Structures are given as C-alpha cells and as structure tokens.
Coordinates of C-alpha atoms in Angstrom, one line a residue:
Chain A
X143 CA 167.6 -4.9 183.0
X144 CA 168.4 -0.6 183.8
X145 CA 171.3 -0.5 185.7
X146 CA 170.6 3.5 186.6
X147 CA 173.6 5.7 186.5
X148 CA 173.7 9.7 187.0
X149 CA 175.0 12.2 184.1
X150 CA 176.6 15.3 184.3
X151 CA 177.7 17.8 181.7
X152 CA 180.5 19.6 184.1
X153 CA 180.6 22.6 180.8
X154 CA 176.9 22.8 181.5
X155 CA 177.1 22.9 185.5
X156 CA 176.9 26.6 186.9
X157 CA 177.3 25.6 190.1
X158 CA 173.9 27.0 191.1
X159 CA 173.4 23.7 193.6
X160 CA 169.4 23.9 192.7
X161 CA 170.0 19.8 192.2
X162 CA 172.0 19.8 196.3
X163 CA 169.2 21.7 197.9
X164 CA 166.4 19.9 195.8
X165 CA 167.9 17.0 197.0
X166 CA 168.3 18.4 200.8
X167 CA 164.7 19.6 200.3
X168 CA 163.0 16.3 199.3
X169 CA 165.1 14.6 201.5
X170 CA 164.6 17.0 204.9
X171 CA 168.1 16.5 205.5
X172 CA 170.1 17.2 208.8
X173 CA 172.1 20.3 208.7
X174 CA 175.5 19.5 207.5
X175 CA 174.0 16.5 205.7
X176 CA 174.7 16.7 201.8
X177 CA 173.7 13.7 199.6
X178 CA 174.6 15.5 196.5
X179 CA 177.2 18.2 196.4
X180 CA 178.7 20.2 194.2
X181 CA 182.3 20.9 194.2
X182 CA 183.8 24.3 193.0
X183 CA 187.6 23.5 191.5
X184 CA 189.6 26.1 191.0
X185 CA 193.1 26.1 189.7
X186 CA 196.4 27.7 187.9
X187 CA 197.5 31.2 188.0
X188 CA 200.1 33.2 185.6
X189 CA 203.0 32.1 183.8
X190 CA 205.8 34.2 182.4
X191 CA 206.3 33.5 178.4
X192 CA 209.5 35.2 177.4
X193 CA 208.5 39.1 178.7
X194 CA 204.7 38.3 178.5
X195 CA 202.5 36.9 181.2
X196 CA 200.0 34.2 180.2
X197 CA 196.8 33.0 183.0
X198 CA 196.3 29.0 183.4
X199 CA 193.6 30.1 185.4
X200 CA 190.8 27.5 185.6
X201 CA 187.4 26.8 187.5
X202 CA 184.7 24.3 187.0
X203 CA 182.2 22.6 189.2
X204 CA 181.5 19.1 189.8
X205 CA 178.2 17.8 191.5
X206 CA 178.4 14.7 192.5
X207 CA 175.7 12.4 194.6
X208 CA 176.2 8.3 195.6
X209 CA 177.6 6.9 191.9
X210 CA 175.8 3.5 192.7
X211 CA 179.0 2.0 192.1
X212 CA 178.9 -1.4 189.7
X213 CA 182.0 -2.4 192.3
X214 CA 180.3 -0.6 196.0
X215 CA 183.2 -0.6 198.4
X216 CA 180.7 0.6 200.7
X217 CA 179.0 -2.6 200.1
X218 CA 181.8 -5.0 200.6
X219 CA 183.4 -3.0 204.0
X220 CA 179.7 -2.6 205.9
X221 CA 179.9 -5.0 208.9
X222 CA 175.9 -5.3 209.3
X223 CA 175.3 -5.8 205.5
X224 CA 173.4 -2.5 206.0
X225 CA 174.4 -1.4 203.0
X226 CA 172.9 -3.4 199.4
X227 CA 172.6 -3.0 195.9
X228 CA 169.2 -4.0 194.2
X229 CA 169.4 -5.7 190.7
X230 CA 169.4 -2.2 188.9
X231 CA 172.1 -1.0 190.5
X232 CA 170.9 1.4 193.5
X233 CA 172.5 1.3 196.2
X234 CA 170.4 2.1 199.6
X235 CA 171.2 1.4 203.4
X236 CA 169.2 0.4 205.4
X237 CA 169.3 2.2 208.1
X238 CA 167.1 0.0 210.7
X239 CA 170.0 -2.4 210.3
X240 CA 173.4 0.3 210.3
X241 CA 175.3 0.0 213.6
X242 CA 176.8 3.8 212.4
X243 CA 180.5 2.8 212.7
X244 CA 181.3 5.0 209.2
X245 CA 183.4 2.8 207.8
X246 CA 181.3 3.1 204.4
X247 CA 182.0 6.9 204.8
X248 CA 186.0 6.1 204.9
X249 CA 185.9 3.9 202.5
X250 CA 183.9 5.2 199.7
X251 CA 186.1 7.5 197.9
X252 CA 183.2 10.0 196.5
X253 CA 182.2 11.2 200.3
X254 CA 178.7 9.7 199.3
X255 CA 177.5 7.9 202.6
X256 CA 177.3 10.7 205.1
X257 CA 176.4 10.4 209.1
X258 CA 173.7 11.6 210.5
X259 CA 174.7 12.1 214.4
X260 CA 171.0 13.1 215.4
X261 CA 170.6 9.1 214.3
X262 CA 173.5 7.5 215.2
X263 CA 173.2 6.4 211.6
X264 CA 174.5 6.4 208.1
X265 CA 172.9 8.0 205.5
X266 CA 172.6 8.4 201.5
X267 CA 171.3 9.0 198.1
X268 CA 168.5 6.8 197.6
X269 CA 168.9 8.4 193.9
X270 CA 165.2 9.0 194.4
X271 CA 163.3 5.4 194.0
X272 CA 160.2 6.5 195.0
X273 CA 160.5 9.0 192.1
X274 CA 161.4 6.3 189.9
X275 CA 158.7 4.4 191.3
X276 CA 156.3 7.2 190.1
X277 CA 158.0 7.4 186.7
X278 CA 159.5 10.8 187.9
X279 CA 163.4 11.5 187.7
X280 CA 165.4 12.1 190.5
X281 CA 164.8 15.8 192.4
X282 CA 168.5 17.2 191.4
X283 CA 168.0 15.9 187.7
X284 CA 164.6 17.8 187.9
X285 CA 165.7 20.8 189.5
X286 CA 168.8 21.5 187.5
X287 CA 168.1 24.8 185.2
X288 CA 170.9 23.8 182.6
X289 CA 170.1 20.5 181.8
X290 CA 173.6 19.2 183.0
X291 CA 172.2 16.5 185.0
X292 CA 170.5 13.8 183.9
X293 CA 170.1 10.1 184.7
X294 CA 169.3 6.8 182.9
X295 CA 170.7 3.4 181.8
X296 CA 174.3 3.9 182.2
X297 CA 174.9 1.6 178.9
X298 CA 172.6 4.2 177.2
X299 CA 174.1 7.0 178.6
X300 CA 177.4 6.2 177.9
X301 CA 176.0 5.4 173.7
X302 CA 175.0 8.8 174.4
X303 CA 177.8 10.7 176.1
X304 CA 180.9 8.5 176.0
X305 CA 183.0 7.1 178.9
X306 CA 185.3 9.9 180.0
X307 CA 188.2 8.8 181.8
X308 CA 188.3 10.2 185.7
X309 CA 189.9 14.1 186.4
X310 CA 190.8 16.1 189.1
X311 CA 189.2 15.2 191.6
X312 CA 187.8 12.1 191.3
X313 CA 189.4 8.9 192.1
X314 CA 190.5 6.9 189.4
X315 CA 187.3 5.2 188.3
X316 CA 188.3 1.6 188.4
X317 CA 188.5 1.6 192.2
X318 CA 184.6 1.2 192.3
X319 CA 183.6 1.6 188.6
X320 CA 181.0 4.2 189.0
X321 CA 178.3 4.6 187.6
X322 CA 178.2 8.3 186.2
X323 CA 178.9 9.3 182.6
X324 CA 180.8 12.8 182.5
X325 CA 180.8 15.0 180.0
X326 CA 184.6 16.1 181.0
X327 CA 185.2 19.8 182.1
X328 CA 187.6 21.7 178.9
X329 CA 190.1 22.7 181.3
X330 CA 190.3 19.5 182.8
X331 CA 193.7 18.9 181.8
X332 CA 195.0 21.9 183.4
X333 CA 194.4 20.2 186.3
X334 CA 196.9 18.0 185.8
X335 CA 199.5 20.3 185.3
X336 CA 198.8 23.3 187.1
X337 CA 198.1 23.8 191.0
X338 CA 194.3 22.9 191.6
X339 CA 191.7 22.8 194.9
X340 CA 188.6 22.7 196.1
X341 CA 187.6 26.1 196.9
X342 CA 184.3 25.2 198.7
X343 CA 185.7 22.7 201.5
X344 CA 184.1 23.9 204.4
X345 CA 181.0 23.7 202.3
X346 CA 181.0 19.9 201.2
X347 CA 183.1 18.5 203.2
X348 CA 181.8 15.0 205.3
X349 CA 180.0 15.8 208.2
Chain B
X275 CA 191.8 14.4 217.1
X276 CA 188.1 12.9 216.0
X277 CA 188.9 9.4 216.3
X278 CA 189.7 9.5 219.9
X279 CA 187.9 5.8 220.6
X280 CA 189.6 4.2 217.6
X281 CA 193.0 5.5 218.7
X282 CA 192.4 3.5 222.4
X283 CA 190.5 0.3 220.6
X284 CA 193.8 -0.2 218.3
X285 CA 196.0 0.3 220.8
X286 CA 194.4 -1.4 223.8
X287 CA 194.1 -4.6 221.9
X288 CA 197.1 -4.6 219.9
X289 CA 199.2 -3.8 223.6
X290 CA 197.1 -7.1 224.6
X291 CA 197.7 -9.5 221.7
X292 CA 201.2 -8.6 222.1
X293 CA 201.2 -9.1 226.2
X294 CA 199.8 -12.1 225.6
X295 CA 202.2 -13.2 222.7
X296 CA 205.3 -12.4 224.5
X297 CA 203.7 -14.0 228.2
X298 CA 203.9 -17.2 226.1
X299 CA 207.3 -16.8 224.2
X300 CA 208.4 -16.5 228.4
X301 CA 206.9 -19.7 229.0
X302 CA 208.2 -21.4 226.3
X303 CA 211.3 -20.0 226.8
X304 CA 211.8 -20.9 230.6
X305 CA 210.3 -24.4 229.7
X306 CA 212.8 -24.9 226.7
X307 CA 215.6 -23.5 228.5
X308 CA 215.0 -24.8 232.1
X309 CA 213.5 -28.2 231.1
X310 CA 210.1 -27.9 233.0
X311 CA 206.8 -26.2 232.8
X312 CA 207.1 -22.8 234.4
X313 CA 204.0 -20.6 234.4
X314 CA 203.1 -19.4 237.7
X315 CA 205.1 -16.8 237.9
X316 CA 203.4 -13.4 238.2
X317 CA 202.3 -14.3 234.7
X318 CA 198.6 -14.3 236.0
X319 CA 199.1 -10.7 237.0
X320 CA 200.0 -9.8 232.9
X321 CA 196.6 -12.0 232.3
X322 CA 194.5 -10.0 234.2
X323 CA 195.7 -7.2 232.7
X324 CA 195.7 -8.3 229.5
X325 CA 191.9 -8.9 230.4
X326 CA 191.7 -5.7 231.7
X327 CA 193.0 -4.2 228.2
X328 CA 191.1 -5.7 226.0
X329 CA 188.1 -5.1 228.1
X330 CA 189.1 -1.3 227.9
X331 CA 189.5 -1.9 224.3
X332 CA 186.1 -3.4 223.5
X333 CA 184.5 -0.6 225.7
X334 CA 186.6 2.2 223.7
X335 CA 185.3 0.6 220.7
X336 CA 181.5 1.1 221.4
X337 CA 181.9 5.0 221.9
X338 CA 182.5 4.9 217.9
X339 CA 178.9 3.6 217.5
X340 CA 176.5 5.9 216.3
X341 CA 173.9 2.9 217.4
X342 CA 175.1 0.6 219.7
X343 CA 171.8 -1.7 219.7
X344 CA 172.7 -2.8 216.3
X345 CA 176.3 -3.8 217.1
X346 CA 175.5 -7.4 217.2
X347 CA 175.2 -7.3 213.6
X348 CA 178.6 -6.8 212.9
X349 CA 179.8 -9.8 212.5
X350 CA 177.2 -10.6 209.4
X351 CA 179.5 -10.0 206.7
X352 CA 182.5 -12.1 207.5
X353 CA 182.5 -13.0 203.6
X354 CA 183.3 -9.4 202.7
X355 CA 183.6 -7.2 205.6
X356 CA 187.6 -7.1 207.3
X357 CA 185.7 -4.8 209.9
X358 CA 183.0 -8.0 210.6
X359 CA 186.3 -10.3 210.6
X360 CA 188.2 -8.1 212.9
X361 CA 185.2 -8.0 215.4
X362 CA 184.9 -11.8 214.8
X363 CA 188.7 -12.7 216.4
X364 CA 188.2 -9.9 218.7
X365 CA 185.3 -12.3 220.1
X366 CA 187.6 -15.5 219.7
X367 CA 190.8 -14.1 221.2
X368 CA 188.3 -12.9 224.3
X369 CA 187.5 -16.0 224.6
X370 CA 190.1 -18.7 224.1
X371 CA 192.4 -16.3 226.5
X372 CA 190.0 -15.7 229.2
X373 CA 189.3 -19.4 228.9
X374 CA 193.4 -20.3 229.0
X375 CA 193.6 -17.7 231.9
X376 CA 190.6 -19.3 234.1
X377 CA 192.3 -22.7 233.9
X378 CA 196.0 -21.1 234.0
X379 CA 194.7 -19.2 237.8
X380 CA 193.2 -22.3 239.2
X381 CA 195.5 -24.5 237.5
X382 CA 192.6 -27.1 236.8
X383 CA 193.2 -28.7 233.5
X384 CA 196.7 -30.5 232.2
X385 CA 199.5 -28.2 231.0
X386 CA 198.9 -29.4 227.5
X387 CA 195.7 -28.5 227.4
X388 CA 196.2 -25.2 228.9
X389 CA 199.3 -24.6 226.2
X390 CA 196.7 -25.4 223.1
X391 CA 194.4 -23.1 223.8
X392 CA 197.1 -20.3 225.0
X393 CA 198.6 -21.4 220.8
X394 CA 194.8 -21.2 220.0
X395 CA 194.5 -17.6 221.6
X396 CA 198.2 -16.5 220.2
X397 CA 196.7 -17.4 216.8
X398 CA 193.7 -15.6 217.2
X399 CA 195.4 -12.6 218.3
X400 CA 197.9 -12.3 215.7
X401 CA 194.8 -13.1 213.2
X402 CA 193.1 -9.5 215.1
X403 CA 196.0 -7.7 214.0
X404 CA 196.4 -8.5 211.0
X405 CA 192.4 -7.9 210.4
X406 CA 192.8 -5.0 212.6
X407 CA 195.0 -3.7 209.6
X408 CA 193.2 -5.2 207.1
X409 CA 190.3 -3.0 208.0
X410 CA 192.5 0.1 207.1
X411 CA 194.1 -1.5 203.9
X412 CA 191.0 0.1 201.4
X413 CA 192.2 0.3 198.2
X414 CA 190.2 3.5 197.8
X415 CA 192.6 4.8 201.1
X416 CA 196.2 4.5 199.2
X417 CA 198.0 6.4 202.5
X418 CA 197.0 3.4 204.5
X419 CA 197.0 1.1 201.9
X420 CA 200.6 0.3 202.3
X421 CA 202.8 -2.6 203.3
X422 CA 203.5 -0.4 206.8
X423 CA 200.1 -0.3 207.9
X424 CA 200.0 -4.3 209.1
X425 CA 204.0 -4.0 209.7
X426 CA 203.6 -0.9 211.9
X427 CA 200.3 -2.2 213.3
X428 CA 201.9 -5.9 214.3
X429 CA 205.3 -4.0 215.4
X430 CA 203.2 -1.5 217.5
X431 CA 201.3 -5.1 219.6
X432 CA 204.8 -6.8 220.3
X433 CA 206.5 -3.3 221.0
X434 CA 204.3 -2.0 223.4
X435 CA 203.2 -6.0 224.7
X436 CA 206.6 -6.7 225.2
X437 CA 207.5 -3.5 227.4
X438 CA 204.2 -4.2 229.3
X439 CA 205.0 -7.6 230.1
X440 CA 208.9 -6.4 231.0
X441 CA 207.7 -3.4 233.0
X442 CA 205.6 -5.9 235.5
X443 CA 208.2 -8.6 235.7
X444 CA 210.5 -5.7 236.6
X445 CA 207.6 -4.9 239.3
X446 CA 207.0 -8.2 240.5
X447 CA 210.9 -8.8 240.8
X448 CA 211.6 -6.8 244.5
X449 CA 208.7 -8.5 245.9
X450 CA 209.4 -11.9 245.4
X451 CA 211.2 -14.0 247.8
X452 CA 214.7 -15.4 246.2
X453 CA 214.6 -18.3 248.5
X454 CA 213.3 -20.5 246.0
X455 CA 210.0 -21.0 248.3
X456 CA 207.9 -20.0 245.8
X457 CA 209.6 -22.8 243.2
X458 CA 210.3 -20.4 240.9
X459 CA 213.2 -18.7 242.7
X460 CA 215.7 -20.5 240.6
X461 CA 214.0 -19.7 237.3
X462 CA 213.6 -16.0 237.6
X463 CA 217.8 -14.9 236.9
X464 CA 216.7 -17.2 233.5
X465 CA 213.6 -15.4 232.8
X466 CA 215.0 -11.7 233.3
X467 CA 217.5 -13.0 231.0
X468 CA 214.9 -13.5 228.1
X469 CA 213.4 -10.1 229.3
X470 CA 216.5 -8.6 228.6
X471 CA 216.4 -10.0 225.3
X472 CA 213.0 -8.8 225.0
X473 CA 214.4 -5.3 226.0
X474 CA 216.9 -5.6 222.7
X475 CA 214.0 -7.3 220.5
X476 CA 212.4 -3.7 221.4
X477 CA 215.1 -2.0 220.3
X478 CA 215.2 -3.6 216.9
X479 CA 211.5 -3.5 216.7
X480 CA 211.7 0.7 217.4
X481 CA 214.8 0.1 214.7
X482 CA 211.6 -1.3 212.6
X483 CA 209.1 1.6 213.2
X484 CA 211.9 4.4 212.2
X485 CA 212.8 2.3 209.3
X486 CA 208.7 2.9 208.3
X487 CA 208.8 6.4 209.1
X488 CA 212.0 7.4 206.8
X489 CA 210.1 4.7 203.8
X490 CA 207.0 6.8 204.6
X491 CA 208.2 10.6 204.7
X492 CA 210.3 9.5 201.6
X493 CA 207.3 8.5 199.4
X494 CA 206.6 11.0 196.7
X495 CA 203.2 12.5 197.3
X496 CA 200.8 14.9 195.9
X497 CA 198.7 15.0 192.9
X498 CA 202.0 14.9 190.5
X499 CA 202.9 11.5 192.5
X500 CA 199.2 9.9 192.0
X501 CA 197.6 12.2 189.0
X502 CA 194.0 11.4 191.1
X503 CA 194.6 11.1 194.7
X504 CA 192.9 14.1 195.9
X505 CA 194.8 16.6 197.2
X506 CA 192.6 19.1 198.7
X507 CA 194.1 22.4 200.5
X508 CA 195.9 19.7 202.1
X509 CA 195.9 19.7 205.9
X510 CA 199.5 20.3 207.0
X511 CA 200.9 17.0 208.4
X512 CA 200.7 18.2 212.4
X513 CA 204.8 17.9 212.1
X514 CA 206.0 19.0 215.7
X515 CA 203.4 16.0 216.7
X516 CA 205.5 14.0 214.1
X517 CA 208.8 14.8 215.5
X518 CA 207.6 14.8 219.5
X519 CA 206.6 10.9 218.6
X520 CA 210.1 10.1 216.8
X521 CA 211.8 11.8 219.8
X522 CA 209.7 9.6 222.4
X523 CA 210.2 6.5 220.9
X524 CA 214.3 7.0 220.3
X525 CA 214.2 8.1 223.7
X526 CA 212.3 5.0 224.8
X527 CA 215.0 2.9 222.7
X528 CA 217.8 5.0 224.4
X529 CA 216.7 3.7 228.2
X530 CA 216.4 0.1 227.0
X531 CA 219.8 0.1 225.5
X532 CA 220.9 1.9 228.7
X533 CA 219.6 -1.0 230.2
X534 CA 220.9 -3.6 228.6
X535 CA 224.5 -2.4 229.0
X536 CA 226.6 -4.8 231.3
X537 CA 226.3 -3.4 235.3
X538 CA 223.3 -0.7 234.3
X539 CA 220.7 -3.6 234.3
X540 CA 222.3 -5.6 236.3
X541 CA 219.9 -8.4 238.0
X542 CA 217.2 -7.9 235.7
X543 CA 215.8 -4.5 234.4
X544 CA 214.8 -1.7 237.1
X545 CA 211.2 -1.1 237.6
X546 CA 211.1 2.6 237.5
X547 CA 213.4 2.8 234.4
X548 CA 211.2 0.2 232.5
X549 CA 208.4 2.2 233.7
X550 CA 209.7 5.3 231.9
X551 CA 210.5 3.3 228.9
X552 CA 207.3 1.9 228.4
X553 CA 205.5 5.3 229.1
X554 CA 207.6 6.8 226.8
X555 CA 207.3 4.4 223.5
X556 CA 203.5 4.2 224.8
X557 CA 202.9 8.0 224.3
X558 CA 204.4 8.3 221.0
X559 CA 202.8 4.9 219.6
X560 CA 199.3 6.7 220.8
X561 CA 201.0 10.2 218.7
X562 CA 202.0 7.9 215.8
X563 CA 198.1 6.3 215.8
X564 CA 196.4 10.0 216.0
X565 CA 198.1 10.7 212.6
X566 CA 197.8 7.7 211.2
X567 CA 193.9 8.6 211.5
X568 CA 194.5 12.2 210.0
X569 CA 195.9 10.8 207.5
X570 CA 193.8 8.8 206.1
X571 CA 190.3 10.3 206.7
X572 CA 191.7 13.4 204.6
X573 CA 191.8 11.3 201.8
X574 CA 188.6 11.0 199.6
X575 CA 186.2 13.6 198.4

C-alpha cells in the first residue's frame, strides 16, 4: 500500500512560491489562507578572525504543506473526529463535520491546518486527491520550475533521497513523524550555531 | 489578546470547580468539627453562583466556535481527544452540581445522598481541571507542556474558589442575625475560623504560583536551550503585563495576611477587604492566563 509523502530539495527551492499559489489557485483559497508555504530563513552575520572579518551569513527556503503525519496530532486532539487519515496516509478534514475550535491549528507543529473565518471552519492540504485520482501529481509538485518538489511513496522516497534528520525550523520529527523526505539545506548547520529567523513572518504566518 | 473567550472559559470554570471544592471542605469541616450536618448557611448563595459561573463559562466557550451547530460533536473522540474529555466533565460537573444544588435548596433528599453526589461533582470537577490542562499539555507545545500548566491551572481553581467563597461569607456575615434563630448562629465564629484558614491556604497557594513563576522565568530558552523549538523574531514576553500580575497577586497575599493578623480580622474577615483581595488575585490570574495563551500559540511554524 503508498503511504504518500512530499519531497523537497531545500538547495533546489528558489523560493519562487509557484507551488504556494498553484496551490492557492487550485484551491480558490481565502485571503490569508496558505495550505503550502514557503518559509524564507535567513541567518548569521560577521565574525572577527584575528584582524579579518569572516560572513556566517546564510538563507535558504523551506516550503512546506500538511506532512500527512504517520503520528497526526491533529488527528488525536480533534474533538469531532473531523479530522482522519485514509489508509495511504492523507490526511483530510472534513469540514461538514469541524466545529472550528482550532485546536488542530495549535497543535500541529508545521502551521498546516489553517482557519478559514468566512467558514467558521478548519481547513487544509488535501495533497491534491482528486489529482491523484486522475493520475496527476499534486499542483505545487507540478508547478515547481526546479524540480525541488516532488511527491511519492515515502519508503521510495526515502531509498531515493535518505531520511535527513529535522533543522531549523522544523520541529524535531519524532513528535509526529512526518511524512516529507528533505534533501537538507548546506548551511543548515549554521543554523544551529549562528542567530537565525524567519524573514517572511507576516507572510506565512497562521491566519 | 486573541483568545479573549478561552481566557473567561478557563477561568470561569476553574473559579467554579474551586467554589464548589472549598463550599464542601466548609461543610465537612463544620460537620467534623461541630458534630452535625451544617449546610444551610448562605452556602446556596456560592451555588448559585457557582451556577452562574459555569454558565458564563460554557457561554464564553461557544464564542471560540467558528461553527457552533457542530458543537455537539465534540464529545466524539473521548478515546483520543483531552479537548472531547474536557467538554465531557464539563457536561458531568453541570450536572451532578446542579443536581446536588436542586436537592441542597429544597432540602428534599437525605444528607447522604446529597453529600455523594456533592463527592461525585467534587470529582468531576477536579477531573475538568485536570483535562482542562491536559488539553494544553501537546507535546508539540513544549512552553505548556510543563509540570506548571496542571499545578498553575488546579492552583488558579482553589485560589480564586477559595477567595470567592470567603469574599461572600464575609458578605453574608453583617446580615445574619447572631441570635442563633437561624440555627446556624453558633456555627458561624467556627466557620469564619476555617475561612481564615482558607485565607492562609491562599497565601501558601500565591506562595505556590510565585514558586512557578521564578521555576518558569529561570528555564533556559531559545533555540541553544531546545536546538528545534522555533524561535521566530520572537515576540517580546509583554513584561510590564508580567510584573503588573506578580505585583497584584503579592498584593492580594499582602491583604490576606493583613487579615489574618490577631485584632485586624477580628470576627471573621471584613467584606470590603476580602473584596479587594479577591479583585486583586482575580485580575492578575486573568493577566497570568492572557500570557499563558501568547505563549503558547507563538510556538509552531
């Protein structure tokens, strides 16, 4: 059985957002309403070596949609059962059944389940079954001009691309075991060390 | 400020579980200590307004609804959901009390009836707490998912329950006749002498709350502290709120050791001075629970 899981190949990523506003597009999305976004990091500065000055600066972007978690905490916290995963691994709500309390959007750690006030409802990335349905991939794996998306059976994908272990920002992975294979940014690490943000808040922040 | 009608649900019922936890501990007391069943004191007044709490509470609670026909449903994932759990003794607490506090007004069934369902309804109320916190206890949250979110939540209910129920015995005090006409006469010196010790048991319990505040501020934090808790142009901790709420509440503990020394309180604490007390530890508990929201829905991507 596919268990579906996104890829991303953050070295690839320009941080055009064709795949967030193919997404927004297919979608008709609410203003304000993301399902897939991508974050610009941006990080470090100069350090003094001896009597020379050396940069640490850094920047890389990250687009992330719903990981269709193997462990959904939105799953396990959603008081109506709204919220389910089918056997491959998608994750939809349901949104005839969602009360629109937002605990899923507190609880999920990827800002994934987003509310749509017009609806009084919940709302997320269906990673495009109707697509899948066709035999089409999802809109932001289509729409993405480098080729750093792409989506699949996350066992294959991770024969493919390796498991890279979580950086800055995401949450350490065991918390919901997600299920996106990254291709890790180089300067990943300097994240670690060196002062780093989100330099598009305003932009992908939950609604 | 966003979580305006979360901020009142907490509060309301957690003020009400704790009303209602120390009405009983009174009752108990003045039976233990006096030999006999004493519980028509102005005891129904605290019911009624514990009713009237939780009522608020419930009502506060439905203005966080984005769709408020399907709130019914939230008690269908009991197995997995601490939000469907919560909701669920919510429902039982409303119940088993207003049921005790029909029967407890008309005085129509035995006292041992009446005191299994008020242990019933303590139960259930301390089990809403405790889900109350559990619903804020994500692992994928770690600021809230902390020993001090159930401590601070359970010592928030008997805190402010405990000056509630103090503040409208002080009330009720003046206008009762001391003749002993009313039966209880004899019985009330005893009972403002446990509500003294309830004024002390708050002063431990604000001992409590500061004791979470210096653990909290003393936890390292930031991204060197958890290597992938987000830290995101961080939103400055709103600290003259922080300090205006520890000011409140030492203020709050200052009255209620003022009244506790020998001749200030003399005859039982003084209305307008548990008034203040109460108002005080009230407004920085409501403080404390705006930036226990902050913090915690900054957290995340």
């Amino acid at each position: 059985m596919t268990r579906y899981a996104f890829y991303l190949d953050t070295n690839s990523c320009s941080g055009c957002k064709a795949c967030q506003v193919a997404c927004k597009d297919k979608h008709s999305l609410e203003a304000g309403i993301l399902w897939r976004r991508v974050y610009e990091i941006a990080g470090g500065g100069w350090r003094r070596v001896g009597d020379a000055w050396e940069s640490t600066v850094f920047a890389y972007n990250l687009s992330l949609a719903c990981n269709h978690c193997a462990k959904p905490i939105c799953v396990e916290v959603c008081p109506t059962q709204a919220i389910s995963q089918r056997e491959d691994g998608i994750v939809l709500i349901n949104e005839k059944i969602c009360t629109g309390c937002r605990y899923c959007s507190w609880a999920c750690p990827y800002g994934a389940p987003q509310y749509n006030t017009a609806a009084g409802k919940m709302t997320k990335c269906t990673f495009c079954v109707d697509n899948l349905d066709a035999g089409l991939p999802p809109a932001c794996v289509a729409a993405c001009p480098m080729r750093a998306l792409d989506f699949g059976d996350r066992a294959d994908l991770e024969i493919k691309y390796g498991k890279a272990a979580a950086f800055y920002p995401l949450p350490a992975a065991g918390l919901t075991d997600p299920s996106l294979v990254l291709t890790p940014p180089n300067d990943a690490f300097k994240a670690q060390s060196e002062p780093a943000c989100i330099v598009n808040w305003e932009e992908v922040r939950k609604p | 400020m966003k979580e305006r009608s979360l901020v009142a649900f907490t509060l309301l019922t957690q003020t009400a579980v704790g009303a209602f936890v120390t009405l009983e501990a009174l009752y108990f007391g003045l039976a233990f200590l006096a030999g006999t069943a004493y519980d028509d004191m102005p005891g129904n007044k605290v019911l009624l307004a514990i009713g009237l709490l939780v009522g608020l509470g419930l009502l506060a609670s439905f203005f966080h609804l984005g769709t408020l026909a399907n709130a019914w449903r939230a008690l269908s994932n009991i197995s997995s959901s601490w939000l469907s759990r919560e909701i669920f003794f919510m429902l039982l607490f409303v119940f088993l009390g207003a049921l005790y506090a029909g029967l407890q007004w008309l005085k129509i069934a035995p006292v041992g009836v009446r005191n299994v369902l008020a242990g019933l309804a303590v139960l259930s109320g301390l089990s809403l707490v405790f889900s109350i916190s559990r619903v804020y206890s994500l692992r994928t949250i770690p600021v809230w998912n902390t020993l001090a979110t159930p401590v601070s939540f359970f010592t928030t209910a008997f805190l402010l329950g405990a000056l509630l129920v103090r503040l409208m015995m002080a009330l009720a005090w003046p206008a009762l006749p001391k003749d002993g006409s009313l039966g209880i006469g004899d019985v009330f010196p005893l009972a403002f002498w446990i509500l003294e010790w309830i004024g002390l048991v708050c002063i431990a319990l604000i001992g409590v709350e500061l004791l979470i505040i210096l653990l909290g501020r003393a936890k390292p934090g930031g991204r060197s502290g958890q290597p992938f808790q987000v830290v995101r142009n961080p939103v400055r901790p709103t600290e003259s709120l922080f300090w205006l709420r520890l000011v409140l509440l030492v203020a709050g503990a200052g009255i209620l050791l003022f009244q506790s020394l020998p001749g200030a309180g003399g005859g039982g604490p003084k209305g307008p001075l548990a008034g203040l007390a109460f108002i005080l530890v009230l407004a920085s508990e409501i403080i404390a629970r705006f930036l226990f929201y902050e913090a915690g829905i900054n957290q995340g991507l």
